[in-house]
Short mmCIF file of C-alpha atoms and ligand atoms in Angstrom, two decimals:
data_model
loop_
_atom_site.label_atom_id
_atom_site.label_comp_id
_atom_site.label_asym_id
_atom_site.label_seq_id
_atom_site.Cartn_x
_atom_site.Cartn_y
_atom_site.Cartn_z
CA MET A 1 -0.12 0.11 -0.09
CA LEU A 2 1.33 3.32 -1.04
CA GLN A 3 0.93 6.32 0.98
CA SER A 4 -0.19 9.81 0.07
CA MET A 5 -0.47 13.11 2.17
CA ARG A 6 -4.00 14.75 2.49
CA ILE A 7 -3.87 18.65 2.63
CA ILE A 8 -6.19 21.11 3.54
CA GLY A 9 -5.23 24.14 2.57
CA GLY A 10 -5.66 27.83 3.39
CA GLN A 11 -4.12 27.91 6.61
CA PRO A 12 -0.95 30.64 7.35
CA LEU A 13 1.91 28.49 8.77
CA VAL A 14 3.32 30.28 12.12
CA GLY A 15 5.92 28.92 14.31
CA GLU A 16 9.58 27.62 14.46
CA ILE A 17 10.99 24.67 12.42
CA GLN A 18 14.38 23.00 13.49
CA ILE A 19 16.34 22.48 10.09
CA SER A 20 17.84 19.07 10.15
CA GLY A 21 21.27 18.00 8.66
CA ALA A 22 22.02 18.19 5.14
CA LYS A 23 20.98 15.19 2.94
CA ASN A 24 23.74 16.11 0.12
CA LEU A 25 26.34 16.27 2.64
CA ALA A 26 25.40 13.17 4.89
CA LEU A 27 25.17 11.07 1.58
CA PRO A 28 29.00 11.59 0.73
CA ALA A 29 29.88 11.83 4.43
CA ILE A 30 29.06 8.35 4.74
CA ALA A 31 30.90 6.99 1.71
CA ALA A 32 34.01 9.24 3.23
CA SER A 33 33.60 7.26 6.36
CA ILE A 34 35.03 3.86 4.55
CA LEU A 35 38.37 5.55 3.99
CA THR A 36 39.72 4.60 7.44
CA ASP A 37 40.03 1.53 9.35
CA GLU A 38 38.95 3.82 12.59
CA THR A 39 35.52 5.11 13.51
CA VAL A 40 34.27 8.31 12.10
CA THR A 41 31.18 9.51 14.17
CA LEU A 42 28.72 11.90 12.23
CA ASN A 43 26.84 14.06 14.30
CA ASN A 44 23.47 15.66 12.79
CA MET A 45 22.85 13.03 10.71
CA PRO A 46 19.24 13.30 9.19
CA ASN A 47 17.22 10.24 9.41
CA LEU A 48 15.95 9.97 5.64
CA ALA A 49 15.21 6.97 3.54
CA ASP A 50 18.14 8.24 1.48
CA THR A 51 20.81 8.21 4.45
CA SER A 52 19.22 4.88 5.68
CA PHE A 53 19.92 3.21 2.31
CA MET A 54 23.25 4.92 1.88
CA GLN A 55 24.09 3.27 5.35
CA ASP A 56 22.87 0.25 4.19
CA ILE A 57 25.43 0.13 1.22
CA ALA A 58 28.23 1.22 3.58
CA MET A 59 27.51 -2.05 5.68
CA HIS A 60 27.40 -4.13 2.38
CA PHE A 61 31.02 -3.11 1.95
CA GLY A 62 31.81 -4.01 5.61
CA SER A 63 30.81 -0.89 7.70
CA ASN A 64 29.79 -1.61 11.06
CA ILE A 65 27.41 1.18 12.07
CA GLN A 66 26.20 2.03 15.75
CA ARG A 67 23.40 4.73 16.05
CA ILE A 68 24.55 6.43 19.65
CA SER A 69 21.51 8.96 19.63
CA ASN A 70 18.59 10.05 17.01
CA ASN A 71 21.12 12.19 15.10
CA THR A 72 24.62 10.83 15.93
CA TYR A 73 26.02 7.54 14.20
CA GLU A 74 29.38 5.84 14.52
CA PHE A 75 30.86 4.38 11.20
CA THR A 76 33.65 1.78 11.79
CA THR A 77 35.05 0.01 8.78
CA LYS A 78 37.87 -2.11 10.03
CA LYS A 79 38.06 -4.14 6.73
CA ILE A 80 36.74 -3.64 3.16
CA THR A 81 34.51 -7.17 2.68
CA THR A 82 33.48 -6.48 -0.80
CA THR A 83 33.88 -3.83 -3.41
CA ILE A 84 31.18 -4.74 -5.46
CA ALA A 85 27.89 -2.36 -5.61
CA PRO A 86 25.21 -4.31 -7.31
CA TYR A 87 22.82 -2.71 -10.01
CA ASP A 88 19.88 -3.10 -7.25
CA TYR A 89 21.56 -0.92 -4.92
CA VAL A 90 22.87 1.49 -7.53
CA ARG A 91 19.77 1.83 -9.14
CA LYS A 92 18.07 2.91 -6.15
CA MET A 93 20.27 5.13 -5.01
CA ARG A 94 22.36 7.37 -7.33
CA ALA A 95 24.63 8.47 -4.78
CA SER A 96 26.01 5.23 -4.14
CA ILE A 97 28.41 6.20 -6.97
CA LEU A 98 30.43 8.13 -4.44
CA PHE A 99 31.65 4.84 -2.90
CA LEU A 100 33.75 4.43 -6.40
CA GLY A 101 36.41 7.05 -5.03
CA SER A 102 36.29 5.97 -1.42
CA LEU A 103 36.72 1.97 -2.64
CA LEU A 104 39.61 2.83 -5.10
CA SER A 105 41.12 4.93 -2.09
CA ARG A 106 41.17 2.28 0.11
CA CYS A 107 41.35 -1.09 -2.19
CA GLY A 108 42.53 -0.05 -5.39
CA HIS A 109 39.62 -1.53 -7.27
CA ALA A 110 35.71 -1.12 -7.39
CA LYS A 111 32.99 -2.85 -9.53
CA ILE A 112 30.10 -0.54 -9.26
CA SER A 113 27.00 -0.74 -11.51
CA MET A 114 26.11 2.24 -13.91
CA PRO A 115 23.48 4.27 -11.79
CA GLY A 116 21.22 4.84 -14.73
CA GLY A 117 19.00 8.00 -15.35
CA CYS A 118 16.38 9.20 -12.97
CA ALA A 119 13.10 11.06 -13.80
CA ILE A 120 14.77 14.50 -13.83
CA GLY A 121 17.84 13.68 -15.97
CA ALA A 122 19.92 11.24 -17.48
CA ARG A 123 22.35 11.88 -14.83
CA ALA A 124 25.65 10.97 -16.69
CA ILE A 125 29.05 9.83 -14.69
CA ASP A 126 31.30 10.54 -18.04
CA LEU A 127 32.99 13.34 -15.75
CA HIS A 128 33.37 10.70 -12.74
CA ILE A 129 35.03 8.47 -15.05
CA TYR A 130 37.24 11.06 -16.52
CA ALA A 131 38.45 12.14 -13.11
CA MET A 132 39.08 8.74 -12.07
CA ARG A 133 41.16 7.93 -15.15
CA LYS A 134 42.89 11.17 -14.68
CA LEU A 135 44.28 9.52 -11.22
CA GLY A 136 45.66 6.74 -12.98
CA VAL A 137 42.68 4.44 -12.65
CA HIS A 138 42.13 1.58 -15.26
CA ILE A 139 38.47 1.61 -16.08
CA GLU A 140 36.22 -0.50 -18.41
CA ILE A 141 32.54 -0.71 -18.69
CA GLU A 142 30.96 -3.97 -19.32
CA ASN A 143 27.45 -5.26 -18.67
CA GLY A 144 26.29 -2.18 -17.08
CA TYR A 145 29.34 -2.19 -14.76
CA ILE A 146 32.13 0.04 -14.25
CA ASN A 147 34.93 -2.03 -13.32
CA ALA A 148 37.73 0.50 -12.28
CA LYS A 149 41.50 -0.63 -11.09
CA ALA A 150 44.64 1.14 -9.80
CA ASP A 151 47.67 0.02 -8.58
CA LYS A 152 48.38 3.48 -6.92
CA LEU A 153 46.17 6.60 -7.44
CA ILE A 154 48.89 9.46 -8.70
CA GLY A 155 47.75 13.09 -8.06
CA SER A 156 46.88 14.70 -11.28
CA ASP A 157 44.96 18.05 -12.90
CA ILE A 158 41.46 17.22 -13.27
CA ILE A 159 39.70 20.00 -15.44
CA PHE A 160 35.65 19.92 -15.38
CA ASP A 161 34.26 21.02 -18.58
CA HIS A 162 30.93 21.71 -16.74
CA ILE A 163 30.59 21.81 -12.72
CA THR A 164 29.57 18.41 -11.19
CA VAL A 165 28.79 18.19 -7.71
CA GLY A 166 29.01 14.21 -7.26
CA GLY A 167 32.04 14.35 -10.14
CA THR A 168 33.93 16.76 -7.81
CA GLU A 169 33.23 15.02 -4.34
CA ASN A 170 34.21 11.46 -6.10
CA ALA A 171 37.59 13.20 -7.46
CA ILE A 172 38.23 14.41 -3.65
CA LEU A 173 37.58 10.91 -2.14
CA ALA A 174 39.72 9.21 -4.53
CA SER A 175 42.54 11.40 -4.65
CA VAL A 176 42.75 12.23 -0.52
CA THR A 177 45.17 9.70 -0.55
CA ALA A 178 46.67 9.44 -3.84
CA ARG A 179 50.54 9.84 -4.21
CA GLY A 180 51.31 13.63 -5.14
CA THR A 181 48.86 16.64 -5.35
CA THR A 182 45.43 16.75 -7.33
CA ARG A 183 43.91 19.96 -8.02
CA ILE A 184 40.36 19.99 -9.43
CA ILE A 185 39.71 22.96 -11.64
CA ASN A 186 36.15 24.28 -12.30
CA ALA A 187 35.06 22.53 -9.11
CA SER A 188 31.63 22.61 -7.41
CA LYS A 189 31.85 25.19 -4.49
CA GLU A 190 28.61 23.75 -3.15
CA PRO A 191 28.65 24.06 0.77
CA GLU A 192 28.29 20.54 1.08
CA VAL A 193 31.21 20.29 -0.95
CA ILE A 194 33.29 22.66 1.33
CA ALA A 195 31.99 20.95 4.22
CA LEU A 196 33.15 17.56 2.86
CA CYS A 197 36.58 18.90 2.38
CA LYS A 198 36.79 20.05 5.95
CA MET A 199 35.76 16.47 7.17
CA LEU A 200 38.19 14.91 5.44
CA ASN A 201 40.70 17.34 6.60
CA SER A 202 39.72 16.65 10.07
CA MET A 203 40.67 13.01 9.39
CA GLY A 204 43.96 13.78 8.37
CA GLY A 205 43.44 14.95 4.71
CA LYS A 206 45.20 17.80 3.49
CA ILE A 207 42.54 19.59 1.07
CA TYR A 208 42.46 23.58 0.24
CA HIS A 209 39.98 25.26 -1.61
CA ASP A 210 40.67 28.21 -3.50
CA ASN A 211 37.22 30.08 -4.18
CA ASP A 212 38.44 32.88 -6.67
CA SER A 213 39.76 30.32 -9.08
CA ASN A 214 37.14 27.55 -8.39
CA THR A 215 40.27 24.98 -7.71
CA ILE A 216 40.36 22.28 -5.10
CA ILE A 217 43.66 21.20 -4.31
CA ILE A 218 44.44 18.08 -2.77
CA ASP A 219 47.90 16.86 -1.22
CA GLY A 220 47.62 12.91 -1.03
CA VAL A 221 48.52 11.54 2.60
CA ASP A 222 49.17 8.06 3.60
CA LYS A 223 46.64 7.33 5.89
CA LEU A 224 43.23 8.89 7.13
CA HIS A 225 42.15 8.62 10.93
CA SER A 226 38.97 8.72 13.06
CA THR A 227 36.79 11.71 13.55
CA THR A 228 33.62 13.37 14.79
CA PHE A 229 31.92 15.48 12.49
CA LYS A 230 28.65 17.84 12.62
CA ILE A 231 26.85 17.72 9.25
CA ILE A 232 25.88 21.07 8.34
CA SER A 233 22.19 22.40 8.31
CA ASP A 234 20.29 21.55 4.90
CA ARG A 235 19.95 24.66 3.15
CA ILE A 236 17.49 23.13 0.73
CA GLU A 237 15.24 21.94 3.42
CA ALA A 238 15.51 25.69 4.79
CA GLY A 239 14.77 27.05 1.31
CA THR A 240 11.59 24.79 1.19
CA TYR A 241 10.10 25.80 4.53
CA ALA A 242 10.84 29.60 3.76
CA ILE A 243 8.66 29.09 0.80
CA ALA A 244 6.03 27.41 3.02
CA ALA A 245 5.97 30.59 5.03
CA ALA A 246 5.57 32.75 2.19
CA ILE A 247 3.02 30.58 0.32
CA THR A 248 0.67 30.69 3.13
CA LYS A 249 1.20 34.19 3.99
CA GLY A 250 2.56 32.75 7.62
CA LYS A 251 5.39 33.55 9.45
CA ILE A 252 8.15 30.91 10.49
CA THR A 253 11.35 30.73 12.24
CA LEU A 254 14.07 28.58 10.59
CA LYS A 255 16.44 27.35 13.22
CA ASP A 256 20.04 26.69 12.44
CA CYS A 257 19.19 27.97 8.95
CA VAL A 258 22.46 29.43 7.58
CA TYR A 259 21.70 32.53 5.86
CA ASP A 260 24.94 32.77 3.91
CA ASP A 261 24.40 29.61 2.28
CA LEU A 262 21.03 30.92 0.85
CA THR A 263 21.87 34.67 0.00
CA LEU A 264 20.85 34.86 -3.79
CA PHE A 265 17.69 32.62 -2.50
CA PHE A 266 16.61 34.87 0.05
CA ASP A 267 17.52 38.15 -2.29
CA CYS A 268 14.85 36.78 -4.82
CA LEU A 269 12.17 36.03 -2.12
CA LYS A 270 12.71 39.78 -0.92
CA HIS A 271 12.14 40.66 -4.41
CA ALA A 272 8.82 38.75 -4.47
CA GLY A 273 8.04 40.88 -1.21
CA ILE A 274 8.67 38.44 1.53
CA HIS A 275 9.96 39.77 4.87
CA ILE A 276 13.30 38.17 5.45
CA SER A 277 15.40 38.62 8.84
CA LYS A 278 18.41 37.22 9.85
CA ASN A 279 18.98 36.42 13.44
CA ASP A 280 22.06 34.81 15.35
CA ASN A 281 21.21 31.07 14.83
CA SER A 282 18.16 31.13 12.55
CA VAL A 283 16.22 32.94 9.77
CA THR A 284 12.57 34.27 10.07
CA VAL A 285 10.49 34.39 6.77
CA GLU A 286 7.28 36.22 6.78
CA GLY A 287 5.00 36.29 3.67
CA CYS A 288 3.25 39.11 2.43
CA ASP A 289 -0.07 39.94 1.03
CA VAL A 290 0.96 40.67 -2.76
CA ILE A 291 3.62 38.59 -4.02
CA LYS A 292 5.50 39.95 -6.71
CA PRO A 293 6.95 37.78 -9.83
CA HIS A 294 10.75 37.70 -9.83
CA SER A 295 12.34 35.41 -12.60
CA VAL A 296 15.17 33.45 -11.52
CA THR A 297 17.68 30.74 -13.68
CA THR A 298 19.23 27.92 -11.88
CA ALA A 299 22.75 27.56 -12.02
CA PRO A 300 25.39 26.08 -9.82
CA HIS A 301 26.33 27.98 -6.09
CA PRO A 302 26.28 30.59 -5.44
CA MET A 303 23.51 31.15 -8.17
CA PHE A 304 19.76 30.05 -7.71
CA HIS A 305 19.86 26.46 -6.66
CA THR A 306 17.95 24.06 -8.85
CA ASP A 307 16.95 22.00 -5.95
CA LEU A 308 14.81 24.81 -4.76
CA GLN A 309 13.14 25.55 -8.50
CA ALA A 310 9.95 23.45 -8.15
CA GLN A 311 9.33 25.22 -4.67
CA TYR A 312 10.11 28.65 -5.94
CA MET A 313 7.98 28.03 -9.04
CA ALA A 314 4.82 26.78 -6.85
CA LEU A 315 5.05 30.39 -4.80
CA MET A 316 5.22 32.31 -8.38
CA THR A 317 1.84 30.57 -9.39
CA ILE A 318 0.14 32.93 -6.96
CA ALA A 319 2.35 35.94 -7.69
CA ASP A 320 0.72 39.16 -8.97
CA GLY A 321 1.93 38.87 -12.72
CA CYS A 322 4.08 36.99 -14.90
CA SER A 323 7.49 35.38 -14.25
CA HIS A 324 9.95 33.30 -15.83
CA ILE A 325 12.12 30.17 -14.53
CA THR A 326 14.85 28.88 -16.50
CA GLU A 327 16.80 25.41 -15.17
CA THR A 328 20.03 25.22 -16.67
CA VAL A 329 21.34 22.33 -14.57
CA PHE A 330 19.19 19.36 -15.40
CA GLU A 331 17.28 18.23 -18.76
CA ASN A 332 14.08 17.68 -17.29
CA ARG A 333 13.23 19.12 -14.03
CA PHE A 334 9.65 20.42 -14.82
CA MET A 335 7.43 17.48 -14.08
CA HIS A 336 5.56 19.39 -11.54
CA VAL A 337 4.49 21.84 -14.05
CA ASN A 338 1.45 19.61 -14.98
CA GLU A 339 0.93 18.97 -11.62
CA LEU A 340 0.57 22.70 -10.61
CA ASN A 341 -1.52 23.35 -13.59
CA ARG A 342 -4.21 20.68 -12.39
CA MET A 343 -4.45 22.97 -9.46
CA GLY A 344 -5.37 26.05 -11.29
CA ALA A 345 -1.87 27.34 -12.09
CA ASN A 346 -0.93 28.86 -15.33
CA ILE A 347 2.46 27.68 -16.54
CA VAL A 348 3.88 27.27 -20.09
CA VAL A 349 7.08 25.43 -20.79
CA GLN A 350 9.17 26.74 -23.60
CA HIS A 351 12.61 24.70 -23.79
CA ASN A 352 14.33 24.78 -20.58
CA THR A 353 11.93 27.97 -19.47
CA ALA A 354 8.98 27.91 -17.56
CA ILE A 355 6.46 30.89 -17.95
CA ILE A 356 4.41 31.60 -14.79
CA ASN A 357 1.45 33.75 -15.09
CA GLY A 358 0.32 34.34 -11.55
CA VAL A 359 -3.54 33.25 -10.45
CA MET A 360 -5.77 34.49 -7.62
CA ARG A 361 -5.40 31.25 -5.80
CA LEU A 362 -4.78 27.26 -6.58
CA ASN A 363 -7.41 24.92 -5.86
CA GLY A 364 -6.65 21.38 -4.20
CA ALA A 365 -6.71 18.43 -6.30
CA ARG A 366 -5.13 14.88 -6.37
CA VAL A 367 -1.74 15.18 -7.67
CA MET A 368 1.26 13.06 -8.15
CA ALA A 369 4.82 13.44 -7.00
CA THR A 370 7.55 12.48 -9.41
CA ASP A 371 10.78 13.07 -8.05
CA LEU A 372 12.03 14.68 -4.28
CA ARG A 373 11.67 18.33 -4.98
CA ALA A 374 8.84 18.13 -7.00
CA SER A 375 6.55 16.58 -4.79
CA VAL A 376 7.35 18.89 -1.97
CA ALA A 377 6.53 21.61 -4.21
CA LEU A 378 2.90 20.02 -4.54
CA VAL A 379 2.68 19.85 -0.77
CA LEU A 380 3.58 23.94 -0.61
CA ALA A 381 1.12 24.28 -3.31
CA GLY A 382 -1.49 22.35 -1.47
CA LEU A 383 -0.87 24.41 1.75
CA SER A 384 -2.05 27.27 -0.09
CA ALA A 385 -4.32 25.88 -2.36
CA ASP A 386 -8.56 26.15 -1.34
CA GLY A 387 -9.70 22.74 -0.26
CA GLU A 388 -8.10 19.48 0.03
CA THR A 389 -5.38 18.05 -1.96
CA ILE A 390 -3.78 14.41 -2.10
CA VAL A 391 -0.46 14.47 -3.20
CA ASN A 392 0.52 10.83 -4.17
CA ARG A 393 3.77 8.66 -4.19
CA LEU A 394 4.67 10.25 -0.69
CA TYR A 395 7.99 7.94 -0.86
CA HIS A 396 9.95 10.74 -2.70
CA ILE A 397 9.25 13.09 -0.09
CA ASP A 398 10.46 10.83 2.55
CA ARG A 399 13.90 10.50 0.34
CA GLY A 400 14.98 13.87 2.01
CA TYR A 401 12.71 15.76 4.44
CA GLU A 402 13.10 14.53 8.08
CA ASP A 403 9.48 14.49 9.95
CA ILE A 404 8.06 16.87 7.34
CA ASP A 405 4.53 16.23 8.71
CA ALA A 406 5.48 16.96 12.25
CA LYS A 407 7.54 20.15 11.22
CA LEU A 408 4.45 21.54 9.07
CA SER A 409 1.72 20.56 11.51
CA GLY A 410 3.68 22.12 14.34
CA CYS A 411 3.10 25.51 12.38
CA GLY A 412 -0.37 24.95 12.10
CA ALA A 413 -0.61 22.92 8.55
CA LYS A 414 -3.82 20.41 8.23
CA LEU A 415 -2.33 17.45 7.00
CA GLU A 416 -2.48 13.63 7.40
CA ARG A 417 -0.83 10.47 5.89
CA VAL A 418 -3.62 8.29 4.41
CA ASN A 419 -3.23 4.73 2.69
CA VAL A 420 -4.48 4.67 -0.92
CA GLU A 421 -4.78 2.30 -4.03
CA GLN A 422 -2.50 4.19 -6.42
C1 EPZ B 1 23.81 16.54 -6.96
O1 EPZ B 1 23.72 15.62 -7.77
C2 EPZ B 1 22.63 16.65 -5.88
N1 EPZ B 1 22.60 15.38 -5.44
C3 EPZ B 1 21.53 17.02 -6.43
O2 EPZ B 1 20.41 17.04 -5.49
C4 EPZ B 1 21.88 18.22 -7.07
O3 EPZ B 1 20.64 18.72 -7.86
C5 EPZ B 1 22.59 18.41 -8.02
O4 EPZ B 1 24.00 17.92 -7.16
C6 EPZ B 1 23.12 19.94 -8.54
O5 EPZ B 1 23.33 20.80 -7.60
C7 EPZ B 1 23.34 14.80 -4.24
O6 EPZ B 1 24.30 15.70 -3.59
C8 EPZ B 1 23.49 13.69 -3.80
P1 EPZ B 1 25.82 17.11 -10.71
P2 EPZ B 1 24.85 15.27 -8.77
O7 EPZ B 1 27.00 16.11 -11.14
O8 EPZ B 1 26.03 15.11 -8.13
C9 EPZ B 1 25.41 16.60 -15.33
C10 EPZ B 1 18.09 16.89 -4.92
O9 EPZ B 1 17.27 17.03 -4.79
N2 EPZ B 1 26.47 15.48 -15.23
O10 EPZ B 1 26.17 18.33 -10.37
O11 EPZ B 1 24.14 13.95 -9.61
C11 EPZ B 1 24.22 15.97 -14.97
O12 EPZ B 1 23.57 15.08 -15.78
C12 EPZ B 1 19.42 16.00 -5.55
O13 EPZ B 1 18.56 16.59 -3.50
C13 EPZ B 1 26.98 14.87 -16.33
O14 EPZ B 1 26.93 15.08 -17.66
O15 EPZ B 1 24.31 16.63 -9.86
C14 EPZ B 1 23.30 17.21 -14.39
O16 EPZ B 1 22.87 17.66 -15.47
C15 EPZ B 1 18.85 16.06 -7.03
N3 EPZ B 1 28.18 14.20 -16.36
C16 EPZ B 1 24.44 18.47 -14.21
O17 EPZ B 1 25.75 17.63 -14.97
C17 EPZ B 1 28.88 13.80 -15.41
O18 EPZ B 1 29.76 12.88 -15.01
C18 EPZ B 1 24.86 18.57 -12.92
O19 EPZ B 1 24.96 17.29 -11.89
C19 EPZ B 1 28.01 14.29 -14.14
C20 EPZ B 1 27.07 15.00 -14.13
#
């Protein structure tokens, strides 16, 4: 039986929401934990379907995982028991490709199933493979598997022809114990990537980030040791709940939200008339009566994050005028458009730009979640709409939003989970 969320909209959300640890750091951090045979303790780990599955894969490779408290986990990988990641794992968890770099670093070989595409795009890994080959890894692709071997990883210059978060992370994980120096040029500078470098440095790594030149320099070390590391706050979760305040004309304080990780996003909300106030360890977001249209284009950090595109589009559907949203990171990340239009929105897609003509209000409807961020955008739309909205295939949301039901209903949202035949 699949779960759906039933939402009665129209209620301004008011209150506080504790922001959890960042999913998109927790996943590479779990991959990094197998780089050493000593214990790695991760604090502020979000409890999500994705992190739970990534832990299962780490255990598959030989990691012993102890849950110390609700959000603290200890990973000890004394020995890697296998370096094969079967298709069944990888097809469900694209981020398992990050074990490629860790396994090569620890063992010098790995056999990982090709991840395949997903709803939002082809999700190629050619840049990951290019980076491994530059480090001296011999790679063959056969029968849908990446067969990778290296006697010793040798530091090298890796020049990405376009920015890749996962490709940068895999290159870092593979080169942290390589012989010599690696320079990653045109590297991703997402806060989660910078935090991964900090985690590896706390394990004895020697990684430097030159922000101006977008270059990450890694001086290979012989061995990494134990660490205790706190996962940074999830800025995508924070941005999602900021939209929840804006779209319901409510007022929510986002505890542990790091304003500087969302500067441009908050600027866009301010242009739309939303009130944003930065506090010591939180940000307060307050809606306004008339939402102004404001166009955005997604791009790598520090530009407008693609993972907030669907949520922002939900807000623009009730703006007082026309706005454009251009998606430049993924080739198919507008699947929420048809579902929002079923709720009375007026959106037309031309190539990679959505043209949103604001309407007075949305109407509740039965809608279908298609991917993680599209699904939460439909919940946000349901919170604002008149009447009842049913969001199907809720498993998408549970991949990336810890305790979302409690966090939203704690601010007054009227919602419940229902089991329905899909
Ligand atoms: C990470 O995915 C995030 N996932 C994504 O978040 C996020 O949307 C994305 O970065 C962009 O910020 C995690 O961190 C676990 P990319 P990743 O490599 O690493 C193409 C979410 O909702 N590309 O930066 O897969 C690729 O197809 C998820 O939390 C190649 O062509 O993203 C895409 O079009 C969704 N070849 C673009 O680059 C490659 O070898 C960006 O991909 C690698 C990527």
